[in-house]
Amino acid sequence: MPGCRVLVPFGRRRMTGYVVSLRRSPPGKVRLKQIVSLIDDEPLISGVLLDLARWMSRYYVHSLGEVLRAILPAGVKGAGRLSGEDETAGIFPDEIEYPELNAEQRTACDAVGKVLSSGGTASFLLHGVTGSGKTEVYLRCIDQALKLGRSALVLIPEIALIPQTTSRFRRRFGDGVAVIHSRLTGAQRSSIWKGVSRGDIRVVIGARSSVFVPLRDLGIIVIDEEQDGSFKQEEKPHYNAKAVAEFRARNEGAVLLFGSATPSLETYVAAQKGERGYLRLSSRPVIGTMPGVDIIDMRERRGTFSVELLDALESCLENREQAIVLLNRRGHASFIQCRKCGLIERCPNCAISLTYHSRENRLLCHYCGFEEEPPGACPSCGSYGLVRKGLGTQRVEMELRNLLPGARVLRMDLDTTAGKRGHLDILERFSGGEADILLGTQMVAKGHHYPLVTLVGVISADTGLNFPDFRAAERSFQLLSQAAGRTGRGERGGRVIVQTYIPGHYLFDHLPKHDYDGFAAAELKLRKELGYPPFGRLVLLTVSSTSSGDACTGAEQVAAAVVKTCRSKRDCRVLGPAPAMIEKLRGRYRMQILIRGDLDDAERKKLVSAARAAVPGRSRAEVRWDVDPLNIS
Ligand code: ADP
Ligand code: ZN
Ligand code: ZN
């Protein structure tokens, strides 16, 4: 039966295979072998999941086997049959207290409810600032789906999978909720998979890979913080859980509900064009204030901390309140910025910032390969340029301790969050009042609601804004808004201080007013001019090898092959090859080629085949491809 696993002979070994379809005669001339044995009596993969796998295989140009391996959780794939005790049974709390919805929440619930009760499919964007009551809307819609006998899937960023979020769902829906997080064992995952397949578990909350959970009678898929990058799988097989969810919702007749305070421009534009319903929550029902945002011009100042930020931190300490200090640091890109006027060199072709390579003393665009010598003096103001690298959290921590000797500082970065519970422990200690200041990278912005946090300081908005990626401004706006959302929710109000060397950047026209629409309009204008998403689509090819020579040669060959296949296609542009932003990763040199244009399934397949054929198997270079890449690094 399709969806069952079988043991098949493969050379001299035996391997597990998946039955994907049955046919009476072999396709063309092939020699058939006997199946050794059946592993499952009942299909492990339902028909709709097989549909999904086929779609993923076509869209992302991966083999069906590879996709199926990604779909099935580790505990389920393992040898043998499904086993394990039932973890949960469908117990629902009978008395639920709902707050009275405000008008906008009601409109949102009604719109979703109408589709749910009609049994149709539709997608919506629920756009509202942190604290505007989005989760309340999710809960209400899920409740309605359950009442109609349907099930619900909630996807949230991995880092948000903390008890604070999930307990709210548990309180509403009791033990019928399963939470899938990275700390589960294979057996626990397999038990959830089983409970879901049987229909005992009807609400699942999880991160990216939970999009494959085989819920029956799926009524609604909620994707909270839909702008978050963690919905994209960056390893092979590359896929985006948002696109997968979209396919599922359409194929299974469910509602898809994206929620965000700062939606990705792709989702936002789709809503503006009417391809998704647009639902807006414009205020906070409990405490209606948004924090004030001050932009501090750091040009011609010394030191990491401005007087304004230090003063604010001090008064925070005096009032026994808490502060979050964000060090916006991404990757290892270094760039050249004029310390006097803030100018940054950008690529004349791609508009992304040029990366400084100190070894060769060159500025380089890692999209198209444009190269130049760093200017001796700033082309705009004539002052001397300065190489800037992201500051380390450890150094900033030391500085902070020196400047504010009385403050208790907790540092949160990749070093301090090692281990599966690392970031949870730190967040719990901070919310427990063990520290006055939480200092860290992006992670701190995604934490939760801390009533005592009245100040968010951003050391430098520039490392994010100058990141060599066309989404740099969008990501920065999202991150800074999210950071701002950490404060101002308590009665004490909140304040945000952002330090920058480029206060003239258009982002700062809109950030202080919490004006997402204004920012989006400005950003979309630029995207349109340059043909970047959401106005054009991308495929990223990466050619890597342990030898830099082989990587370069391989990339040249791939680029030539790709140019040839794309020649007939108007509006298709091939950028590169250029060294990837992370030029060397795990011992391999990396080159990349970016293809811009609207390719269909068949064209993408042709493109990938051509690229793979250009570096033959015996070559020491390897090609990877990423459809709709989110990180071009
Ligand atoms: P979001 O998910 O957008 O951050 P929440 O749904 O968590 O917002 O709502 C923020 C706070 O406001 C929560 O404490 C929630 O219980 C409360 N809340 C939400 N909607 C209402 C409402 N209509 N009336 C009163 N309180 C509400
Ligand atoms: Zn200058
Ligand atoms: Zn370029």
XYZ file of C-alpha atoms and ligand atoms in Angstrom:
662
model
C 0.000 0.000 0.000
C 1.360 3.492 -0.701
C 2.864 5.006 2.432
C 4.187 1.696 3.799
C 7.834 0.904 4.207
C 9.432 -2.159 2.659
C 12.789 -3.854 2.938
C 14.456 -4.033 -0.473
C 17.701 -5.524 -1.815
C 20.164 -2.822 -2.841
C 23.369 -4.241 -4.224
C 24.528 -6.600 -1.532
C 22.757 -4.713 1.215
C 19.165 -4.430 2.286
C 17.612 -1.033 2.692
C 14.337 0.534 3.767
C 12.255 1.890 0.937
C 8.926 3.678 0.766
C 6.045 2.545 -1.380
C 4.949 5.730 -3.131
C 2.584 4.272 -5.713
C 1.442 0.978 -7.176
C 1.340 0.093 -10.845
C 0.545 -2.984 -12.894
C 3.506 -2.856 -15.250
C 7.034 -1.480 -14.863
C 7.722 1.970 -16.344
C 9.825 1.331 -19.451
C 12.574 -1.250 -19.573
C 13.810 -1.902 -16.061
C 14.787 -5.091 -14.332
C 12.675 -5.637 -11.251
C 13.673 -7.290 -8.017
C 11.582 -8.851 -5.313
C 10.777 -6.972 -2.143
C 12.373 -8.746 0.830
C 9.617 -7.959 3.302
C 6.963 -5.488 4.346
C 7.801 -3.346 7.368
C 4.426 -1.716 8.024
C 0.982 -3.266 7.772
C -0.655 0.140 7.879
C 0.644 3.106 5.860
C 3.084 5.155 7.891
C 2.712 8.078 5.528
C -0.790 9.175 4.680
C -1.943 10.050 1.205
C -1.871 13.771 1.885
C 1.679 13.555 3.205
C 2.707 11.724 0.070
C 1.145 14.538 -1.963
C 3.151 16.946 0.117
C 6.387 15.025 -0.400
C 5.824 14.981 -4.153
C 5.204 18.696 -4.210
C 8.355 19.367 -2.151
C 10.371 17.127 -4.399
C 9.228 19.072 -7.465
C 9.430 22.538 -5.989
C 12.758 22.274 -4.207
C 14.284 19.830 -6.721
C 15.150 17.156 -4.163
C 14.687 13.429 -4.576
C 11.517 11.974 -3.099
C 13.557 9.747 -0.775
C 15.431 12.702 0.600
C 12.198 14.578 1.214
C 10.573 11.593 2.913
C 13.555 11.252 5.224
C 13.082 14.897 6.239
C 9.352 14.447 6.781
C 9.536 11.480 9.121
C 10.810 12.165 12.640
C 13.866 10.298 13.890
C 11.980 8.041 16.283
C 9.589 6.971 13.561
C 12.180 6.306 10.875
C 14.149 3.959 13.088
C 14.041 0.241 12.523
C 10.942 -1.663 13.523
C 7.370 -0.697 13.964
C 5.842 2.181 15.809
C 5.775 1.499 19.485
C 5.520 3.361 22.747
C 2.803 4.047 25.242
C 0.155 6.566 24.433
C 1.331 9.783 25.916
C -1.869 11.707 25.810
C -5.550 11.245 25.477
C -7.978 13.869 24.313
C -8.926 15.514 27.556
C -10.266 19.000 27.230
C -10.859 21.393 30.077
C -14.556 22.119 30.193
C -14.550 25.586 31.630
C -12.735 28.171 29.621
C -12.659 31.844 30.426
C -12.262 34.048 27.423
C -11.595 37.770 27.600
C -14.062 39.892 25.656
C -12.569 40.402 22.190
C -12.117 43.918 20.889
C -13.596 44.914 17.546
C -10.524 44.124 15.453
C -10.002 40.767 17.104
C -13.628 39.955 16.458
C -13.321 40.874 12.782
C -10.282 38.620 12.515
C -11.968 35.685 14.255
C -15.087 36.094 12.145
C -13.123 36.095 8.891
C -11.264 32.922 9.851
C -14.400 31.360 11.319
C -16.349 31.844 8.123
C -13.821 29.869 6.110
C -13.533 27.209 8.815
C -17.223 26.539 8.971
C -17.544 26.493 5.192
C -14.840 23.822 5.060
C -12.886 25.820 2.494
C -9.310 27.004 2.393
C -7.867 30.503 2.644
C -4.810 32.228 4.005
C -4.622 35.307 6.176
C -2.044 37.637 7.600
C -2.792 38.754 11.151
C -0.716 41.891 11.527
C -0.423 43.396 14.997
C 2.272 44.600 17.374
C 3.458 42.450 20.259
C 0.734 42.451 22.868
C -2.028 43.379 20.436
C -3.863 40.130 21.113
C -2.802 37.877 18.230
C -2.436 34.803 20.434
C -5.934 35.378 21.748
C -7.170 35.256 18.150
C -5.226 32.040 17.481
C -6.749 30.416 20.553
C -10.244 31.417 19.554
C -9.834 30.156 15.974
C -8.312 26.877 17.145
C -11.172 26.451 19.567
C -13.609 26.841 16.725
C -11.724 24.337 14.574
C -11.836 21.801 17.410
C -15.541 22.356 17.904
C -15.985 21.527 14.220
C -14.128 18.276 14.805
C -10.997 19.501 13.051
C -7.412 19.678 14.274
C -4.882 22.499 14.524
C -1.182 22.973 13.941
C 0.740 25.877 15.469
C 4.244 26.645 14.280
C 6.424 28.983 16.273
C 10.150 29.766 16.139
C 12.238 27.200 17.994
C 13.481 29.809 20.436
C 9.906 30.730 21.395
C 9.061 27.137 22.290
C 9.300 27.852 25.951
C 6.806 27.034 28.683
C 5.599 30.656 28.779
C 4.088 30.297 25.296
C 2.998 26.716 25.356
C 1.311 26.810 28.758
C -1.261 29.241 27.420
C -2.308 26.672 24.843
C -2.298 23.914 27.449
C -4.514 25.936 29.756
C -7.019 26.384 26.952
C -6.937 22.970 25.358
C -5.664 20.703 28.108
C -3.881 17.468 27.381
C -5.081 17.301 23.797
C -2.111 19.565 23.047
C 1.242 18.066 22.128
C 4.329 20.255 22.179
C 7.183 19.158 19.968
C 10.510 20.682 20.945
C 14.136 19.828 20.419
C 14.524 18.183 23.819
C 12.116 15.332 23.072
C 13.568 11.871 22.649
C 12.979 9.837 19.521
C 10.488 7.667 21.403
C 8.503 10.700 22.577
C 8.351 12.070 19.039
C 7.231 8.747 17.723
C 4.531 8.555 20.375
C 3.205 11.983 19.402
C 3.267 10.995 15.739
C 1.233 7.948 16.632
C -1.274 9.834 18.787
C -1.720 12.354 16.003
C -2.218 9.696 13.322
C -4.858 8.039 15.479
C -6.613 11.345 16.003
C -6.114 11.460 19.790
C -3.930 14.533 19.643
C -5.668 17.363 17.891
C -3.481 20.363 18.616
C 0.242 20.308 17.903
C 2.661 23.122 18.690
C 6.170 22.935 17.378
C 8.957 24.464 15.356
C 9.720 24.089 11.670
C 9.725 20.313 11.297
C 6.319 19.975 12.967
C 4.779 21.155 9.707
C 4.891 17.494 8.656
C 2.935 16.131 11.613
C 0.102 14.052 10.086
C -2.838 15.685 11.883
C -6.128 14.343 10.613
C -8.895 16.670 9.455
C -6.588 19.613 9.611
C -8.645 22.756 10.133
C -6.097 25.474 10.742
C -2.353 26.073 10.582
C -1.100 29.040 12.581
C 2.387 30.372 11.925
C 3.328 32.827 14.614
C 6.212 35.268 14.105
C 6.042 34.264 10.476
C 8.961 36.571 9.600
C 11.322 34.391 11.634
C 14.183 32.832 9.716
C 13.958 29.540 11.598
C 11.064 28.350 9.435
C 13.583 27.888 6.676
C 15.644 24.720 6.772
C 19.142 25.725 5.755
C 20.492 22.193 5.435
C 19.648 19.689 2.750
C 16.825 19.233 1.873
C 16.245 22.983 1.885
C 12.629 23.922 2.390
C 10.543 26.644 3.955
C 7.899 25.453 6.413
C 5.716 28.432 5.440
C 5.537 27.288 1.827
C 4.996 23.700 2.966
C 2.171 24.858 5.244
C 0.653 26.764 2.373
C 0.613 23.640 0.230
C -0.879 21.606 3.080
C -3.611 24.129 3.774
C -4.633 24.174 0.132
C -4.382 20.433 -0.342
C -6.157 19.538 2.898
C -8.726 22.319 2.866
C -7.523 24.226 5.917
C -7.083 27.846 6.981
C -3.554 29.231 7.032
C -3.026 32.058 9.492
C 0.264 33.957 9.493
C 0.813 36.208 12.493
C 3.426 38.895 12.944
C 4.162 42.355 14.258
C 6.566 42.893 11.369
C 5.612 40.519 8.558
C 8.096 39.425 5.937
C 7.681 41.572 2.860
C 6.683 38.502 0.840
C 3.720 37.829 3.123
C 2.841 41.502 3.418
C 2.801 42.083 -0.339
C 0.665 38.985 -0.891
C -1.841 40.426 1.588
C -1.736 43.860 -0.043
C -2.425 42.263 -3.405
C -5.398 40.415 -1.974
C -3.817 36.965 -2.310
C -4.198 36.603 1.446
C -6.767 38.125 3.725
C -5.334 41.052 5.666
C -6.346 41.287 9.321
C -4.990 44.134 11.382
C -4.768 44.573 15.142
C -3.741 48.148 15.694
C -3.607 48.547 19.463
C -2.732 46.795 22.679
C -5.889 45.799 24.545
C -4.300 45.828 28.000
C -1.791 48.624 28.111
C -2.046 50.823 25.096
C 1.361 52.473 24.974
C 4.215 51.664 22.676
C 7.698 52.458 23.963
C 9.379 55.685 22.901
C 12.342 55.132 20.587
C 15.395 57.415 20.587
C 17.962 57.247 17.810
C 21.427 58.228 19.000
C 23.854 59.577 16.413
C 27.212 57.991 17.242
C 29.242 59.773 14.563
C 32.317 61.479 15.961
C 31.737 60.017 19.390
C 34.050 57.713 21.243
C 33.335 54.467 23.027
C 30.713 51.768 22.769
C 28.132 53.333 25.077
C 26.615 56.761 24.533
C 25.970 59.022 27.500
C 22.248 58.680 26.812
C 22.317 54.902 27.034
C 24.504 54.899 30.132
C 22.233 57.397 31.902
C 19.184 55.354 31.035
C 20.824 52.175 32.303
C 21.754 53.901 35.540
C 18.259 55.153 36.213
C 16.951 51.690 35.425
C 19.191 50.287 38.134
C 18.166 52.987 40.604
C 14.485 52.188 40.089
C 15.168 48.469 40.449
C 13.990 47.838 36.934
C 15.558 45.635 34.283
C 17.173 46.385 30.929
C 18.005 44.443 27.810
C 21.083 45.391 25.820
C 21.161 44.079 22.276
C 24.322 43.611 20.337
C 23.220 43.219 16.765
C 25.888 41.010 15.344
C 25.485 38.696 12.419
C 28.104 36.480 10.884
C 31.641 37.661 10.393
C 31.220 40.264 7.692
C 33.387 43.292 8.108
C 32.743 46.420 6.179
C 34.190 49.858 5.699
C 32.246 52.705 7.135
C 33.175 56.355 7.324
C 33.295 57.277 10.942
C 32.514 60.901 10.181
C 29.524 60.688 7.833
C 28.552 57.041 8.217
C 28.888 56.187 4.524
C 29.222 52.540 3.550
C 30.476 51.312 0.213
C 27.826 49.384 -1.682
C 27.929 47.326 -4.853
C 26.937 49.417 -7.884
C 25.134 46.389 -9.374
C 23.453 44.769 -6.376
C 23.164 47.590 -3.819
C 24.297 45.308 -0.992
C 27.203 46.462 1.131
C 30.677 45.435 0.062
C 32.561 43.088 2.336
C 36.111 44.005 3.304
C 38.742 41.316 2.834
C 41.790 42.339 4.787
C 44.152 39.729 3.345
C 43.935 41.137 -0.154
C 42.855 44.594 1.008
C 39.839 44.472 -1.317
C 36.165 45.340 -1.119
C 34.053 42.601 -2.633
C 30.401 41.995 -3.532
C 29.526 38.440 -2.752
C 26.473 38.452 -5.020
C 28.006 39.425 -8.357
C 31.732 39.357 -7.670
C 32.301 43.104 -8.149
C 35.653 44.081 -6.628
C 37.472 47.297 -5.843
C 40.284 48.714 -3.811
C 39.076 50.443 -0.653
C 39.083 54.203 -1.169
C 41.768 56.070 0.746
C 39.310 58.746 1.820
C 35.541 58.811 2.113
C 34.089 59.552 -1.356
C 31.348 61.587 0.275
C 32.998 63.738 2.932
C 36.687 63.219 2.285
C 37.361 61.972 5.794
C 39.185 58.743 6.471
C 37.339 55.464 6.291
C 37.502 52.912 8.996
C 37.158 49.160 8.962
C 34.515 47.964 11.321
C 33.888 44.521 12.577
C 31.095 43.397 14.826
C 31.967 43.788 18.492
C 32.110 40.654 20.603
C 29.568 40.229 23.381
C 32.305 39.349 25.823
C 34.085 42.650 25.257
C 30.879 44.616 25.626
C 30.120 42.726 28.834
C 33.485 43.717 30.283
C 32.953 47.335 29.307
C 29.498 47.319 30.841
C 30.828 45.893 34.104
C 33.503 48.581 34.220
C 31.075 51.396 33.507
C 28.372 50.155 35.880
C 30.200 48.244 38.591
C 27.049 47.669 40.641
C 25.017 46.090 37.847
C 24.360 42.382 37.651
C 24.841 41.420 34.006
C 23.731 38.189 32.337
C 25.284 37.451 28.974
C 23.405 35.458 26.368
C 25.141 34.419 23.171
C 26.160 31.236 21.394
C 28.876 30.574 23.995
C 26.634 30.852 27.024
C 23.656 29.030 25.532
C 25.429 25.834 24.571
C 23.355 22.796 25.396
C 19.729 22.177 24.729
C 18.387 24.197 27.636
C 21.000 26.933 27.525
C 18.883 29.881 26.443
C 15.916 28.748 28.539
C 18.007 28.748 31.705
C 19.286 32.232 31.049
C 15.830 33.623 30.266
C 14.432 32.019 33.401
C 17.190 33.444 35.554
C 16.585 36.876 34.064
C 12.831 36.801 34.558
C 13.456 35.502 38.089
C 15.266 38.763 38.816
C 18.752 37.281 39.071
C 20.170 40.059 36.934
C 19.574 43.718 36.112
C 20.821 43.659 32.559
C 20.456 40.962 29.932
C 23.127 41.430 27.285
C 23.196 39.430 24.116
C 22.778 38.941 20.402
C 19.529 38.553 18.406
C 18.287 35.913 20.840
C 17.481 38.462 23.529
C 15.010 40.208 21.261
C 12.990 37.048 20.880
C 12.551 36.397 24.553
C 9.344 37.001 26.330
C 7.349 39.339 28.322
C 9.275 40.688 31.298
C 7.184 43.156 33.285
C 10.250 44.753 34.876
C 12.047 45.519 31.636
C 11.690 49.238 30.982
C 14.693 49.807 28.756
C 16.047 48.220 25.610
C 19.398 49.491 24.380
C 20.838 48.653 20.982
C 24.612 49.023 20.883
C 24.778 49.474 17.146
C 22.077 49.077 14.561
C 24.719 49.238 11.848
C 26.153 45.723 11.858
C 22.695 44.464 10.935
C 21.905 47.256 8.498
C 25.181 46.799 6.657
C 25.018 43.064 6.487
C 25.671 42.126 2.871
C 22.198 40.823 2.141
C 19.379 42.529 0.276
C 17.136 41.768 3.262
C 19.449 43.606 5.686
C 17.129 46.565 6.243
C 14.039 44.384 6.565
C 15.725 42.119 9.100
C 16.974 45.102 11.068
C 13.544 46.671 11.179
C 12.077 43.390 12.374
C 14.750 42.835 14.982
C 14.622 46.369 16.356
C 10.816 46.337 16.487
C 10.905 42.997 18.208
C 13.435 44.276 20.711
C 11.204 47.294 21.303
C 8.337 44.888 21.931
C 10.214 43.519 24.972
C 9.395 46.660 26.862
C 6.484 48.953 27.532
C 4.063 46.193 28.366
C 4.161 46.757 32.115
C 2.643 49.695 33.936
C 6.008 51.389 34.100
C 6.149 51.992 30.339
C 9.262 51.551 28.309
C 12.002 53.194 26.338
C 14.245 52.093 23.500
C 17.643 53.601 22.685
C 19.235 52.756 19.344
C 22.827 53.808 18.604
C 23.926 54.212 14.986
C 26.459 55.838 12.669
C 23.879 56.141 9.897
C 20.985 58.018 11.493
C 19.960 59.187 8.004
C 18.969 55.659 6.944
C 15.293 55.450 5.943
C 14.724 52.793 8.578
C 15.064 55.456 11.256
C 12.309 57.555 9.686
C 9.819 54.821 10.508
C 11.160 52.882 13.488
C 10.490 55.551 16.158
C 6.878 55.817 14.994
C 6.463 52.026 14.960
C 5.386 52.603 11.378
C 5.730 49.272 9.635
C 3.712 50.346 6.593
C 5.910 53.386 6.020
C 9.035 51.307 6.251
C 7.614 48.630 3.964
C 6.683 51.208 1.315
C 10.229 52.616 1.268
C 11.851 49.196 1.253
C 9.556 47.793 -1.436
C 10.400 50.651 -3.752
C 14.062 49.661 -3.641
C 13.315 45.978 -4.029
C 11.251 46.650 -7.108
C 14.009 48.676 -8.736
C 16.486 45.865 -8.205
C 14.153 42.946 -8.928
C 14.683 41.316 -5.551
C 11.918 39.306 -3.817
C 8.988 39.744 -3.508
C 9.290 41.123 -7.082
C 11.429 38.341 -8.466
C 12.467 34.940 -7.264
C 15.880 33.523 -6.555
C 17.732 30.248 -6.699
C 21.101 30.131 -4.965
C 23.772 27.702 -6.114
C 26.772 27.051 -3.910
C 29.854 25.296 -5.238
C 32.278 24.107 -2.604
C 35.490 22.150 -2.394
C 38.343 21.555 0.017
C 40.586 23.243 -2.541
C 39.923 26.863 -3.372
C 41.106 26.318 -6.955
C 38.609 23.512 -7.507
C 35.809 25.594 -6.001
C 36.585 28.473 -8.371
C 36.897 26.299 -11.466
C 33.758 24.375 -10.524
C 31.855 27.610 -10.012
C 32.968 28.952 -13.408
C 31.761 25.757 -15.075
C 28.459 25.815 -13.221
C 27.913 29.466 -14.060
C 28.594 28.833 -17.742
C 26.147 25.929 -17.787
C 23.513 27.925 -15.950
C 23.860 30.914 -18.271
C 23.309 28.556 -21.187
C 20.131 27.031 -19.736
C 18.744 30.428 -18.784
C 19.543 32.059 -22.106
C 16.104 31.454 -23.598
C 14.436 32.892 -20.537
C 13.903 36.636 -20.618
C 14.163 38.535 -17.320
C 16.414 35.829 -15.932
C 19.752 37.047 -14.615
C 22.724 35.088 -13.417
C 24.867 36.854 -10.803
C 28.345 35.644 -9.979
C 30.157 33.414 -9.445
C 31.407 35.238 -6.376
C 32.981 34.062 -3.133
C 30.250 33.313 -0.597
C 30.080 35.642 2.369
C 31.280 32.779 4.515
C 34.114 31.913 2.186
C 35.278 28.882 4.063
C 32.982 26.655 6.087
C 33.978 23.391 7.740
C 37.131 23.168 5.676
C 35.441 23.849 2.341
C 35.880 26.875 0.095
C 32.566 28.209 -1.123
C 31.565 30.079 -4.257
C 28.064 31.105 -5.127
C 25.861 31.874 -8.108
C 22.556 33.648 -7.743
C 19.815 33.186 -10.333
C 17.070 35.772 -10.444
C 13.919 35.118 -12.438
C 10.597 33.348 -12.313
C 11.404 29.745 -13.128
C 8.737 27.049 -13.101
C 9.198 23.514 -11.754
C 10.523 22.148 -15.051
C 12.896 25.082 -15.547
C 14.270 24.749 -12.025
C 14.840 21.074 -12.597
C 16.688 21.790 -15.824
C 18.770 24.403 -14.077
C 19.756 22.098 -11.234
C 20.549 19.232 -13.624
C 22.730 21.505 -15.728
C 24.555 22.762 -12.638
C 25.161 19.250 -11.365
C 26.313 17.998 -14.749
C 28.809 20.870 -14.915
C 30.748 19.425 -11.974
C 30.959 15.721 -12.709
C 30.867 13.210 -9.869
C 34.609 12.635 -9.945
C 35.255 16.357 -9.575
C 36.203 17.434 -6.106
C 33.674 20.242 -6.129
C 30.135 19.827 -4.900
C 27.005 21.779 -5.903
C 24.141 22.649 -3.604
C 20.997 24.488 -4.525
C 18.578 26.478 -2.463
C 15.217 27.497 -3.959
C 13.878 30.776 -2.490
C 16.987 31.264 -0.329
C 16.580 33.252 2.847
C 20.237 33.533 3.751
C 22.654 34.320 1.015
C 25.789 33.773 3.008
P 0.206 38.964 21.083
O 0.070 37.506 20.787
O -0.181 39.831 19.919
O 1.535 39.353 21.653
P -1.597 38.412 23.285
O -2.701 37.630 22.685
O -0.557 37.657 24.038
O -0.892 39.345 22.193
O -2.242 39.535 24.207
C -1.486 40.341 25.076
C -2.170 40.386 26.419
O -3.454 40.955 26.294
C -2.386 39.010 27.020
O -2.169 39.089 28.383
C -3.838 38.703 26.703
O -4.405 37.832 27.659
C -4.461 40.069 26.756
N -5.617 40.217 25.875
C -5.690 39.842 24.581
N -6.874 40.180 24.061
C -7.588 40.777 25.058
C -8.883 41.368 25.142
N -9.690 41.399 24.086
N -9.260 41.886 26.327
C -8.432 41.869 27.370
N -7.207 41.344 27.362
C -6.777 40.809 26.221
Zn 32.369 60.252 5.059
Zn 27.205 43.035 -6.723
